XYZ file of C-alpha atoms in Angstrom:
221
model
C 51.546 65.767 -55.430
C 51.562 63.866 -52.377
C 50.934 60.934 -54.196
C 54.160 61.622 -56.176
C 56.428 61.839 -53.215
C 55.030 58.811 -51.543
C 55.945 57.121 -54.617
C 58.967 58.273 -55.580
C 61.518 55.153 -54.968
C 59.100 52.586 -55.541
C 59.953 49.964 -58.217
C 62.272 47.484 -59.079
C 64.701 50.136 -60.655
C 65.715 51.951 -57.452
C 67.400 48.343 -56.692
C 69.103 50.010 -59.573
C 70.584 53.286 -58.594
C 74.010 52.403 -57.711
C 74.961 51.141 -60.955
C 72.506 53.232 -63.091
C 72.603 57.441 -63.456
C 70.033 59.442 -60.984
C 68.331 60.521 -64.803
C 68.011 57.040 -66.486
C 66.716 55.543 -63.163
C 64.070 59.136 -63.075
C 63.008 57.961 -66.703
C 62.364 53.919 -65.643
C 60.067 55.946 -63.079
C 58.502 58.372 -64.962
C 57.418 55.515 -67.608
C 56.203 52.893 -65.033
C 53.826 55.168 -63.706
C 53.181 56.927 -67.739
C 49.996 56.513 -69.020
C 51.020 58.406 -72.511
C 54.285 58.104 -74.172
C 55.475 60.499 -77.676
C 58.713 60.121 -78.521
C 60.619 61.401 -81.838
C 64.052 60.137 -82.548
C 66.461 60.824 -85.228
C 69.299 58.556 -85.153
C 68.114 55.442 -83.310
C 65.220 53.457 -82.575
C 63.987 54.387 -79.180
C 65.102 52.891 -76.810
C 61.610 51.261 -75.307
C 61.373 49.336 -78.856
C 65.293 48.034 -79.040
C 66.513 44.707 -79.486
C 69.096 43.683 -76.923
C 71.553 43.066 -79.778
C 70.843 46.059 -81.234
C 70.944 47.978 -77.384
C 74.291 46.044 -76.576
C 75.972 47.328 -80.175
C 75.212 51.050 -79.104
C 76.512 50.646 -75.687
C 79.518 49.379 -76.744
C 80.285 52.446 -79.341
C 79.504 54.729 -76.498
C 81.240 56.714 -73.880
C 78.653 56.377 -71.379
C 79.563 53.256 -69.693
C 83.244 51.311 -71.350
C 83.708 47.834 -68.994
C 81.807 45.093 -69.631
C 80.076 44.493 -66.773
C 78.710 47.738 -67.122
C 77.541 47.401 -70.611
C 75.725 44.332 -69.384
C 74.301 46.093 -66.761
C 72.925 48.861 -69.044
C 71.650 46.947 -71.485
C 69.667 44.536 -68.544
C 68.218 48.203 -67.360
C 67.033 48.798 -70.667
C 65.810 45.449 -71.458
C 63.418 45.857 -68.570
C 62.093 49.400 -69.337
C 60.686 47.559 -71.741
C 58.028 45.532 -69.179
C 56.013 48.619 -69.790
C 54.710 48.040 -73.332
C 53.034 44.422 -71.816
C 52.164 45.723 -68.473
C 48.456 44.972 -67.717
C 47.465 48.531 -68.316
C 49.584 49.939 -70.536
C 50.194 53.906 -71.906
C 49.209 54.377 -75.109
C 53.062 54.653 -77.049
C 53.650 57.261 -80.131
C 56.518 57.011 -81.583
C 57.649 59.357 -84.899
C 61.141 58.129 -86.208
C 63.400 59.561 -88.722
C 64.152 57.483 -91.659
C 67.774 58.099 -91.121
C 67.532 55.976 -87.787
C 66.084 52.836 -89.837
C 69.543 53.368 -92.397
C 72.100 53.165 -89.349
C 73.461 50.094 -88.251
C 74.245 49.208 -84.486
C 75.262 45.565 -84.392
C 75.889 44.728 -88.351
C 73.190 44.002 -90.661
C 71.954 41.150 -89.042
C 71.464 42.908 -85.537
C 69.509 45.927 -87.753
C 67.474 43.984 -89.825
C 66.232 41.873 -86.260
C 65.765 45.355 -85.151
C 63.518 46.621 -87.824
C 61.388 43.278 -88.019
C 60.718 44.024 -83.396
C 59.853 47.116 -84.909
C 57.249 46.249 -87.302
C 56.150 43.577 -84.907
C 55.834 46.260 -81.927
C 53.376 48.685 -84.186
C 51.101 46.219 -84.378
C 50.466 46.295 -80.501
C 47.288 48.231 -80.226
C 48.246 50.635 -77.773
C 51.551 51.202 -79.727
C 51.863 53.998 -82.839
C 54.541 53.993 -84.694
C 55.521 56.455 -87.695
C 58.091 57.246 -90.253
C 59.306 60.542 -90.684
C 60.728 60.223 -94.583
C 64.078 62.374 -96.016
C 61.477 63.330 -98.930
C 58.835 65.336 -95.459
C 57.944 69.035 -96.659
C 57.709 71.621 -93.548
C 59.620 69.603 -90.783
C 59.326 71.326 -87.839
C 62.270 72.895 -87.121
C 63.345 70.234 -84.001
C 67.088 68.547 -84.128
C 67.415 67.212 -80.878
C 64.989 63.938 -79.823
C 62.555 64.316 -77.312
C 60.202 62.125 -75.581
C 56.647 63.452 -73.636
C 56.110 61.617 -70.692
C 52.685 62.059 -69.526
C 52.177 59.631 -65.572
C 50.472 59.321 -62.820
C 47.065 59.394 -64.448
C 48.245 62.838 -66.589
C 48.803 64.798 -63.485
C 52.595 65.683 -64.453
C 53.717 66.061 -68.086
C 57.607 65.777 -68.330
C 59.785 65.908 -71.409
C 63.150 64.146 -71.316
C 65.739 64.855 -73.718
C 69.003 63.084 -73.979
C 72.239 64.958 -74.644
C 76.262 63.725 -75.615
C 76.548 64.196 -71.234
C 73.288 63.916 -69.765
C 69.504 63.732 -70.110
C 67.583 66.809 -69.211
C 63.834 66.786 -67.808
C 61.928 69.823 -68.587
C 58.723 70.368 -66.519
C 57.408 73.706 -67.101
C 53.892 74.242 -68.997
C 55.595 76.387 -71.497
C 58.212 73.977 -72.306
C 55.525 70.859 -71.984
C 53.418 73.083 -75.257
C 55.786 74.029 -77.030
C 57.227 70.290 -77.541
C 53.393 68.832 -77.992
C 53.520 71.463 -80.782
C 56.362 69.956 -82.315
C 55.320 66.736 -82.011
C 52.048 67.348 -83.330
C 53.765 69.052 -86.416
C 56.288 65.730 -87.111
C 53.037 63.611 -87.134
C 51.060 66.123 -89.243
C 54.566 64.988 -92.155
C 55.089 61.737 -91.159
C 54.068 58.962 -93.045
C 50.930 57.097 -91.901
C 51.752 54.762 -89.266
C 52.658 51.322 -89.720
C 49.089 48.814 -90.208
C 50.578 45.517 -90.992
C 46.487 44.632 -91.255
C 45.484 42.780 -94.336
C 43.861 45.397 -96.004
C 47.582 47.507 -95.419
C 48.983 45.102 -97.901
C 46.477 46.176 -100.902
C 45.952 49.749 -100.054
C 48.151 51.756 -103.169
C 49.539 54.762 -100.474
C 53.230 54.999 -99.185
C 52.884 54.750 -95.381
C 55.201 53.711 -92.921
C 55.320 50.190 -93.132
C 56.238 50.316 -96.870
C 59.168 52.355 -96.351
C 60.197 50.016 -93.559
C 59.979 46.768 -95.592
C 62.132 48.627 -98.552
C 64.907 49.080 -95.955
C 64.735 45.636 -94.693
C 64.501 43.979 -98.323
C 67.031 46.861 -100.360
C 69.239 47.113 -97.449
C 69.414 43.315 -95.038
């Protein structure tokens, strides 16, 4: 724990926190020092996997930041979140999205189709997982509201970090910390197999992830 405290500040986002909320600069933190990532999200890609068109067209429909320069700034912030997914040692990234999230369109349909392609392109990082949770998934657990475990500083603290219409909220507590691996562990178990863009993917006669991706992209954009 002392470790934690002599870190806390360190990075290139506290350069960050008069512009950015105390919670989004708390998250940049948490997932420089993560070494495992699960996230499930039902209306948008998450954010660690956006485009910057596609980041920049949901900034500018919200009501968290409205002048330019702050939009900018936002979507720069999020942009380099991103440094974490090429980092020398990177966590290990899990990511279980709803299908509605690849149907809604941030940007127009050129923005969402560039969006789904980084997505594709993303899965096939070998530390990254990413799966499709389908409208057609029998037993969903029962979870409405997106969530993302944060496991850092070598799995010593285990947050979760959901974001809300006002603010993000950072549960800590072992109870809460189980009860969301349970759910997560449930929205994998009725998922559809992750994305393998492999060569053998392309033959294999099974709906997974990556075919109901490339339907969007060639039905839809």
């Amino acid at each position: 724990m002392a470790s934690l405290a002599e870190d806390k500040g360190k990075g290139w986002w506290s350069a960050c926190k008069r512009n950015m909320s105390a919670a989004t600069v708390d998250l940049a933190e948490l997932e420089s020092h993560a070494t495992c990532l699960r996230s499930y999200e039902s209306l948008f890609i998450p954010g660690i996997f956006q485009s910057e068109d596609y980041t920049r067209a949901i900034f500018r429909v919200s009501d968290v930041v409205t002048t330019p320069a702050d939009i900018d700034s936002a979507v720069e912030f999020r942009m380099r979140r991103q440094a974490v997914l090429s980092a020398e040692d990177p966590p290990t990234v899990h990511a279980v999205i709803h299908e509605a999230a690849l149907h809604m369109r941030f940007g127009g349909s050129a923005a969402t189709r560039k969006q789904l392609l980084r997505l594709v392109e993303l899965a096939e990082l070998p530390h990254v997982t990413v799966q499709v949770l389908p409208f057609t998934a029998d037993g969903v657990s029962a979870v409405n509201t997106p969530f993302c475990l944060i496991a850092s500083h070598d799995g010593c603290l285990e947050t979760i970090q959901m974001d809300h219409a006002s603010h993000s909220m950072y549960l800590h507590d072992p109870d809460s910390v189980a009860r969301y691996r349970r759910h997560f562990e449930r929205l994998c178990g009725v998922a559809l197999p992750p994305v393998d863009s492999g060569p053998t993917a392309v033959n294999r006669d099974v709906r997974d992830s990556l075919g109901l991706i490339q339907h969007i992209l060639y039905s839809h954009y």
